[in-house]
CSV table of C-alpha atoms in Angstrom, one decimal:
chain,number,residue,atom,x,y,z
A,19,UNK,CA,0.0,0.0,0.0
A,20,UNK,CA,1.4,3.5,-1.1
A,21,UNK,CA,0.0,6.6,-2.6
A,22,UNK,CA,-0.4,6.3,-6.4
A,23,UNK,CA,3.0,8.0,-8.6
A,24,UNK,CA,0.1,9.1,-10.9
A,25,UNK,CA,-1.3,11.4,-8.1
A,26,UNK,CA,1.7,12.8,-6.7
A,27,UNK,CA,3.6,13.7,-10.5
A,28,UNK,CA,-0.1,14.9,-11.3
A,29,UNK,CA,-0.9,17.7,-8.3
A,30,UNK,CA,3.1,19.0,-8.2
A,31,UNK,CA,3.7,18.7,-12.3
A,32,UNK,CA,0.4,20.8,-12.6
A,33,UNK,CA,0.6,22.9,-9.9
A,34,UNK,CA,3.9,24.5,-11.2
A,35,UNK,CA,2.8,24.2,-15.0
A,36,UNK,CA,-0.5,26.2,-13.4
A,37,UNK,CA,1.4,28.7,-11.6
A,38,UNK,CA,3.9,29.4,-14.6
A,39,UNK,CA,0.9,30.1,-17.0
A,40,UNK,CA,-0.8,32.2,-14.5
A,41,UNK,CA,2.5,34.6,-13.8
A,42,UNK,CA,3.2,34.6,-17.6
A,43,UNK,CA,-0.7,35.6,-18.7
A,44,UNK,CA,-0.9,38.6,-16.3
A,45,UNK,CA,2.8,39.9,-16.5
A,46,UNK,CA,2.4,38.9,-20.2
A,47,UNK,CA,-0.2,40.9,-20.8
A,48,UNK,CA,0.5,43.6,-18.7
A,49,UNK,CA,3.5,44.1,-20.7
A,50,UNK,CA,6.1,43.5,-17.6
A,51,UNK,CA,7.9,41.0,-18.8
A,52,UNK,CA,8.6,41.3,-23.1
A,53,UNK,CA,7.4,39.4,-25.9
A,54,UNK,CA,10.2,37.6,-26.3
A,55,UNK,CA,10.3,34.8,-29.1
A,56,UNK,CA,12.2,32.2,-27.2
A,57,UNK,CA,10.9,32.9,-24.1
A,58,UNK,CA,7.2,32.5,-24.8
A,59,UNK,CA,8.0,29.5,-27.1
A,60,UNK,CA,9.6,27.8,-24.0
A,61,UNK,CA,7.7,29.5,-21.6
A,62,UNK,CA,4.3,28.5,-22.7
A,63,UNK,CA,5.5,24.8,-24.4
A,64,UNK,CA,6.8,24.1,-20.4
A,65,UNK,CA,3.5,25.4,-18.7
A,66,UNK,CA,1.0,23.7,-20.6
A,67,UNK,CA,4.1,20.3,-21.6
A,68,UNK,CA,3.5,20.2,-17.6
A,69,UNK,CA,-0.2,21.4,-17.4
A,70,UNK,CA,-0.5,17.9,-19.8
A,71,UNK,CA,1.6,15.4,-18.7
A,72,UNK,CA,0.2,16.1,-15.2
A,73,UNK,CA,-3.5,15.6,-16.3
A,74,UNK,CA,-2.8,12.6,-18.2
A,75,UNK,CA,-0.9,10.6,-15.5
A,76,UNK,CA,-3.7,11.3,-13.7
A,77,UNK,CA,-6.0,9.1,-15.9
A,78,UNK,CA,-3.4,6.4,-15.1
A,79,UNK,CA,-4.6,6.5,-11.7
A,80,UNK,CA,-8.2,5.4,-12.6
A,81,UNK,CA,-9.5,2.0,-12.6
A,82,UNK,CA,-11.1,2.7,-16.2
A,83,UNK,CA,-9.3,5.4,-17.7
A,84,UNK,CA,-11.8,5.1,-21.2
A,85,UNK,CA,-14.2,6.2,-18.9
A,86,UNK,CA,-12.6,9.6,-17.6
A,87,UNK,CA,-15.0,11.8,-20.0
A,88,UNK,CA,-17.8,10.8,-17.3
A,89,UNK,CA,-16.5,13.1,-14.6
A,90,UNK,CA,-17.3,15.8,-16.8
A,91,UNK,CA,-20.9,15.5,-17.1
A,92,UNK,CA,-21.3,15.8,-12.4
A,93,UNK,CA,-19.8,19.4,-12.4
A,94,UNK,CA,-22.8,20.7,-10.2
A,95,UNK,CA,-21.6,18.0,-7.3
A,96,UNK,CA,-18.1,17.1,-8.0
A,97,UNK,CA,-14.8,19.3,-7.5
A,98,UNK,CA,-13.3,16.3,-9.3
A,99,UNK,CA,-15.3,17.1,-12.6
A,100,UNK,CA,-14.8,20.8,-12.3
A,101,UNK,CA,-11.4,20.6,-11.8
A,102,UNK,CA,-12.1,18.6,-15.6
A,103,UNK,CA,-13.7,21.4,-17.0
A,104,UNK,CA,-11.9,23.8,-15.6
A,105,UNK,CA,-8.3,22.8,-17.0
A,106,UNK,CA,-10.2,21.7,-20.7
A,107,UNK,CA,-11.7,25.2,-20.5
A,108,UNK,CA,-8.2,26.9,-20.0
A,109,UNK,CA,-6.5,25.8,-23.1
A,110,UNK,CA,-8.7,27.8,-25.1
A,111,UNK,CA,-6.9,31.1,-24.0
A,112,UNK,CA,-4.0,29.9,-22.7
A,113,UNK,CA,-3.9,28.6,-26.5
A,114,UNK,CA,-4.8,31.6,-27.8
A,115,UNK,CA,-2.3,33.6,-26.1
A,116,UNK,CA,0.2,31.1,-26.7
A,117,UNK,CA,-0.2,32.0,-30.6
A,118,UNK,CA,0.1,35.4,-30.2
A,119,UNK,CA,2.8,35.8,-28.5
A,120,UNK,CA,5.2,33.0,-30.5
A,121,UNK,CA,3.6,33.7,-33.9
A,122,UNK,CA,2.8,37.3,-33.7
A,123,UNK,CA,5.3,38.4,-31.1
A,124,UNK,CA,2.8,40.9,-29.0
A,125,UNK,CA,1.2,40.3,-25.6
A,126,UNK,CA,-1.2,43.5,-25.6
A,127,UNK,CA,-4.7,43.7,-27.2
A,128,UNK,CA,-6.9,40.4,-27.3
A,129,UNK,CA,-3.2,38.6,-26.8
A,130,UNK,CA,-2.9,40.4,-23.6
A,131,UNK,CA,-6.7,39.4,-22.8
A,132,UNK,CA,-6.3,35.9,-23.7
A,133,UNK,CA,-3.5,36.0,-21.1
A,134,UNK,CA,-5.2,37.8,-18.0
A,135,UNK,CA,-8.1,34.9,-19.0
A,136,UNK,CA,-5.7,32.2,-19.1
A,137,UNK,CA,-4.6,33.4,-15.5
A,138,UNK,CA,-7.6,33.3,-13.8
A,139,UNK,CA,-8.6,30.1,-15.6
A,140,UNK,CA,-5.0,29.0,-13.9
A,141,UNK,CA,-6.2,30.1,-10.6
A,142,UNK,CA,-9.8,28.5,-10.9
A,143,UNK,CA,-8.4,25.4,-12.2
A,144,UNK,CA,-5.6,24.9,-8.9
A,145,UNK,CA,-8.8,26.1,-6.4
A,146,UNK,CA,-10.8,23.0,-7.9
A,147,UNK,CA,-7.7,20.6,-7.2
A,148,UNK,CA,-7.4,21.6,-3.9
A,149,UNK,CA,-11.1,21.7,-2.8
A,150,UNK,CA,-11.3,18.2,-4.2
A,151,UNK,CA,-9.2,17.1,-1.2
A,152,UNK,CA,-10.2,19.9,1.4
A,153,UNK,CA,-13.8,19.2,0.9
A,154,UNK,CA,-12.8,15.3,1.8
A,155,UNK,CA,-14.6,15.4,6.0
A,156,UNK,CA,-13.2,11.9,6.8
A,157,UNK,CA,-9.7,12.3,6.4
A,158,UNK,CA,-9.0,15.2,9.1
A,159,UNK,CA,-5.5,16.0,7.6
A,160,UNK,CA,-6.9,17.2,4.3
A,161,UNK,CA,-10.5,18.7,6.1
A,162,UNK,CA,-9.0,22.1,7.4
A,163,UNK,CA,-7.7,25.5,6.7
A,164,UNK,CA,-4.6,25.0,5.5
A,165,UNK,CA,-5.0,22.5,2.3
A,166,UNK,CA,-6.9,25.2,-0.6
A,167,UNK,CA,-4.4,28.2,0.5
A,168,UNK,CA,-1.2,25.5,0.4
A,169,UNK,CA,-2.2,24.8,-3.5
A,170,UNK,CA,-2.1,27.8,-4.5
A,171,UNK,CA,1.3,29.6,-2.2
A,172,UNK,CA,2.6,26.2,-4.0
A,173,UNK,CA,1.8,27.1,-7.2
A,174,UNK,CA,2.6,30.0,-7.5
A,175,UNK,CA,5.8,29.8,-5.9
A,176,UNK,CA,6.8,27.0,-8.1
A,177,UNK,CA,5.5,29.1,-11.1
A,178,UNK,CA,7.5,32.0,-9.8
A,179,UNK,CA,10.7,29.8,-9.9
A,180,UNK,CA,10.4,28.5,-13.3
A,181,UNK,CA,9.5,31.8,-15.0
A,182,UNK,CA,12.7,33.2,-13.1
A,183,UNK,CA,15.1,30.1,-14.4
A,184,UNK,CA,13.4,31.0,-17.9
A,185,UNK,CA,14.1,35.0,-17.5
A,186,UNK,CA,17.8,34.5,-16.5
A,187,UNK,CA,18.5,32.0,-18.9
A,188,UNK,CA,17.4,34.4,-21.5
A,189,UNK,CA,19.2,37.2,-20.0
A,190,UNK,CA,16.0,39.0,-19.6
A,191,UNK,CA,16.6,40.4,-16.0
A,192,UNK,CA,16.0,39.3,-12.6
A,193,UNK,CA,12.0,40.5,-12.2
A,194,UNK,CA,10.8,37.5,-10.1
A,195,UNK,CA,13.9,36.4,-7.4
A,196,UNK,CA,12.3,38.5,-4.9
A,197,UNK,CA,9.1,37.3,-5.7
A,198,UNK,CA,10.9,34.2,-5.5
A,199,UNK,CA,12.7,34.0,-2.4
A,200,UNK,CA,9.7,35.7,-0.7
A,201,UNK,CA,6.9,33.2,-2.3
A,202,UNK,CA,8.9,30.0,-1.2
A,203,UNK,CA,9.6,31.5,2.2
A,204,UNK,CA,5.7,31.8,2.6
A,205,UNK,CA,5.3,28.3,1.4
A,206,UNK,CA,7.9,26.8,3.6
A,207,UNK,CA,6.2,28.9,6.8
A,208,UNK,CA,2.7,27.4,5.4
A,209,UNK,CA,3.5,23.7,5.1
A,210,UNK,CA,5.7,24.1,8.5
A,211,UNK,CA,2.3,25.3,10.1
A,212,UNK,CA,0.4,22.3,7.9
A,213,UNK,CA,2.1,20.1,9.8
A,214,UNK,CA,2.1,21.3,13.0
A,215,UNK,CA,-1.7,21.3,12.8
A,216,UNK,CA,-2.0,17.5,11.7
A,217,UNK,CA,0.5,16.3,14.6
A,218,UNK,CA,-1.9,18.1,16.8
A,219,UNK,CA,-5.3,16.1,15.1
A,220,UNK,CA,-6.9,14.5,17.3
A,221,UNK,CA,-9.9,12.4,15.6
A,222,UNK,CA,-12.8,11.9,18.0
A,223,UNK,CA,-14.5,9.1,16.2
A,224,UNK,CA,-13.2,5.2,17.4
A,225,UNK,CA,-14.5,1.8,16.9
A,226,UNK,CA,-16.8,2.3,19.6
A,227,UNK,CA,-18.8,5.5,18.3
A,228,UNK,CA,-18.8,4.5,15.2
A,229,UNK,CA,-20.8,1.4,15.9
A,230,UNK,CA,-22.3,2.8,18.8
A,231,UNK,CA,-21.6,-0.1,21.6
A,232,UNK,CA,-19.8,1.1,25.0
A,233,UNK,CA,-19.0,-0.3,28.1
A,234,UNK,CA,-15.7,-2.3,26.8
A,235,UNK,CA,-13.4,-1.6,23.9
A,236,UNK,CA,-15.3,-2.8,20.5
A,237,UNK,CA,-12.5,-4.4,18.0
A,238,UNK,CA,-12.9,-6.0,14.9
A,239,UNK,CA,-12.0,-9.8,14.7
A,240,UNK,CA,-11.8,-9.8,10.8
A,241,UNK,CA,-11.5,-7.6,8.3
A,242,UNK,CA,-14.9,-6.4,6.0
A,243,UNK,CA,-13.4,-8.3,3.3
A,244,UNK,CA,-10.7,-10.2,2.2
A,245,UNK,CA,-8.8,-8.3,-0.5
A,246,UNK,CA,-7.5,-4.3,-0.2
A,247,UNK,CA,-9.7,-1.4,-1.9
A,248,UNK,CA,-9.0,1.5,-3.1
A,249,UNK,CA,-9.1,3.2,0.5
A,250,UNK,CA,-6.7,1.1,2.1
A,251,UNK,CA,-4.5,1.9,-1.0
A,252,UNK,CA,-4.5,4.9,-1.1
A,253,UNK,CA,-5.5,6.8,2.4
A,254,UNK,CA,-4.4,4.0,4.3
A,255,UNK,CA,-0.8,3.7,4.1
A,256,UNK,CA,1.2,3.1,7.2
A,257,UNK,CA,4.6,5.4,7.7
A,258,UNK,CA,6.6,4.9,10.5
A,259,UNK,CA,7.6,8.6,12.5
A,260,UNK,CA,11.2,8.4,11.8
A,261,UNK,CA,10.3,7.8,7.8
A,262,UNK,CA,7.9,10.8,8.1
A,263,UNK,CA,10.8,13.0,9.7
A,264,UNK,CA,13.2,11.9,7.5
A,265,UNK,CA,11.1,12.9,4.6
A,266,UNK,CA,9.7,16.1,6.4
A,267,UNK,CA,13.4,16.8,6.1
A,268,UNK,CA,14.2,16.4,2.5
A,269,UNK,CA,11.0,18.6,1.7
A,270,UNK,CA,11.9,21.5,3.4
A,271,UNK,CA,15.9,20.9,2.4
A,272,UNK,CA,14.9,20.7,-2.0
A,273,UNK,CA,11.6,22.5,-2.1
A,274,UNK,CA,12.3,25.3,0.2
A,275,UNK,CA,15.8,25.7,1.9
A,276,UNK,CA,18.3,25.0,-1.1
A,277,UNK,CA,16.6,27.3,-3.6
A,278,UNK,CA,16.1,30.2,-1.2
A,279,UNK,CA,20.0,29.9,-0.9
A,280,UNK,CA,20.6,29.7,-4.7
A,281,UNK,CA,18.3,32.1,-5.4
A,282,UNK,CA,20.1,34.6,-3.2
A,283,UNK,CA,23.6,33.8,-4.2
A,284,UNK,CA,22.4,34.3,-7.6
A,285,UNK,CA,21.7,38.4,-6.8
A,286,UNK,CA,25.0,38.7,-6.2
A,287,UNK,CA,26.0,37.1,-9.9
A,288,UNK,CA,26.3,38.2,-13.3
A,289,UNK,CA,24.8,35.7,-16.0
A,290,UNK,CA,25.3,32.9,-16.7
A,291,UNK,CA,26.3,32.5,-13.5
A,292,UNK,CA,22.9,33.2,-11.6
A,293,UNK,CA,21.1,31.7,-14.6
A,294,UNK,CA,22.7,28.4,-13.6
A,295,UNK,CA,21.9,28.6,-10.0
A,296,UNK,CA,18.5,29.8,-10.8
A,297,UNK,CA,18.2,26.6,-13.1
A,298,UNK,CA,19.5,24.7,-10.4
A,299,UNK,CA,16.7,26.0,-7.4
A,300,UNK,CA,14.1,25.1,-10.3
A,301,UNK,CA,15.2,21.7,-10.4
A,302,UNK,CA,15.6,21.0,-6.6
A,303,UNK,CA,12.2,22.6,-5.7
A,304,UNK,CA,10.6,20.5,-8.3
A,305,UNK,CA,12.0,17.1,-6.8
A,306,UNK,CA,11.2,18.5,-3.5
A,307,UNK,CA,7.8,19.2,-4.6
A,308,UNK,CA,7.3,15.5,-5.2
A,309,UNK,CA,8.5,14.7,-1.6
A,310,UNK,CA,6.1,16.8,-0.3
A,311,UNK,CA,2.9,15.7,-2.2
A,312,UNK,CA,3.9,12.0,-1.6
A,313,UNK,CA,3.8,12.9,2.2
A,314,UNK,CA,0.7,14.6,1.8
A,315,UNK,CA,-1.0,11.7,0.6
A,316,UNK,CA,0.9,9.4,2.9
A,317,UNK,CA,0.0,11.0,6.1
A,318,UNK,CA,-3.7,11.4,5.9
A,319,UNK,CA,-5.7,8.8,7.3
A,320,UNK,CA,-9.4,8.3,6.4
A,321,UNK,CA,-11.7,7.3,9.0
A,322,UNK,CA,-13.2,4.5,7.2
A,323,UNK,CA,-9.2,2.6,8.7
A,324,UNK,CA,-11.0,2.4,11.8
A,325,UNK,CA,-13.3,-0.7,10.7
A,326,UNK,CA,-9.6,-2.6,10.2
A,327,UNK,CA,-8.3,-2.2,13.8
A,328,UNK,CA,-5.8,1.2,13.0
């Protein structure tokens, strides 16, 4: 039993190919950053490359993936099937100012507004991802405050980084390290406070209220059935504390304490220089980003673990 690759490759591939697009439609079309050839070539073929691979591992996750196109029709109910129609429905100006830029080389005018609509379509698309698992009641670590917010400080500090690696590697300036260094500060702060709250969980529901029976400790003498389902697979998993710190570890160390310290030493460099080590925090935030989102599906418990004595 361990969380799905699918999953995790899916929520941090697509979280930075979101936050990219976001940062590029609305400084993009606000004319901040310039219509460069190269860099919206690479810029937008990385966001949506991501934006893509991420959605389609996540079919690999599904049981019967030539049934996907169903989740689209339960948008009223389902943050699952509007995180669907959100992403489908963001292409269409993310596409848009994709062309514009590369084959027209301008980001004002409709360009500019398929950007600022891209953005928000960015935006929408990472709230429906993370209310898919916030709005989840019986698994307590996911339930709370902290889990929409932490998509999108994620995002958009992974964004920030790649549109930074892209901007010094064209020699285009250094208009996002700040940005940087301050947006990956916030999220390290935000996923220290994360799991400070989840040590501190303490679910009130046991074998006994759950069935209702007291005066003696109610325990289960087999299990509901004799093979694992997809709950014990995938909110079920087992980690032993020192794993958990060990990995707590590497997370902050890749996604949020090496490229804080690259991304500084780089203000003090010339290119190429700083576009290396801005490269470089890129890279190790990514792989610390996969850390992370393994843990996050590795720690939460759902209740339903009760009815098999855990």
């Amino acid at each position: 039993m361990h969380p799905a690759f699918s999953v995790v490759f899916f929520t941090a591939a697509t979280g930075a190919g979101y936050g990219l697009l976001a940062l590029m439609g609305v400084l993009g079309g606000f004319q901040i950053i310039p219509p460069d050839f190269w860099l919206g070539l690479i810029g937008m073929g990385l966001a949506l490359g991501l934006i893509t691979a991420g959605l389609l591992s996540s079919t690999g996750h599904l049981g019967r993936p030539e049934r996907a196109w169903r989740a689209f029709s339960q948008w009223r109910s389902s943050w699952l099937s509007r995180e669907g129609v959100a992403s489908v429905a963001t292409f269409i100006p993310a596409g848009l100012f994709g062309i514009g830029w590369v084959f027209f080389g301008r980001t004002d005018g409709w360009v500019g507004i398929a950007g600022l609509l891209a953005a928000v379509g960015a935006v929408v698309t990472v709230c429906t991802t993370g209310m898919i698992y916030a709005s989840l009641a019986p698994i307590a670590q996911w339930h709370s405050r902290f889990t929409l917010p932490a998509y999108l400080i994620f995002s958009a500090m992974t964004g920030s980084v790649l549109l930074n690696a892209l901007l010094q590697g064209f020699a285009l300036g250094s208009k996002m390290l700040a940005a940087c260094v301050l947006l990956t500060l916030l999220g390290w702060g935000w996923k220290l406070a994360t799991w400070r709250h989840n040590d501190q969980i303490e679910i009130p529901t046991n074998a006994n209220t759950a069935t209702g029976l007291a005066g003696g400790t109610v325990r289960s003498l087999e299990w509901p059935h004799t093979e694992e389902n997809y709950l014990l697979k995938e909110m079920g998993f087992r980690i032993a504390r020192k794993h958990s710190a060990r990995l707590r570890r590497i997370t902050q160390l890749l996604a949020f304490a090496l490229p804080v310290l690259l991304l500084a030493a780089s203000f003090a460099l010339s290119w190429p220089f700083a576009a290396v080590l801005s490269l470089l925090a890129a890279i190790a935030q990514f792989a610390g980003m996969l850390v992370e989102r393994w843990l996050f599906f590795a720690e939460a418990k759902h209740t339903v673990t009760l009815y098999y004595g855990r």
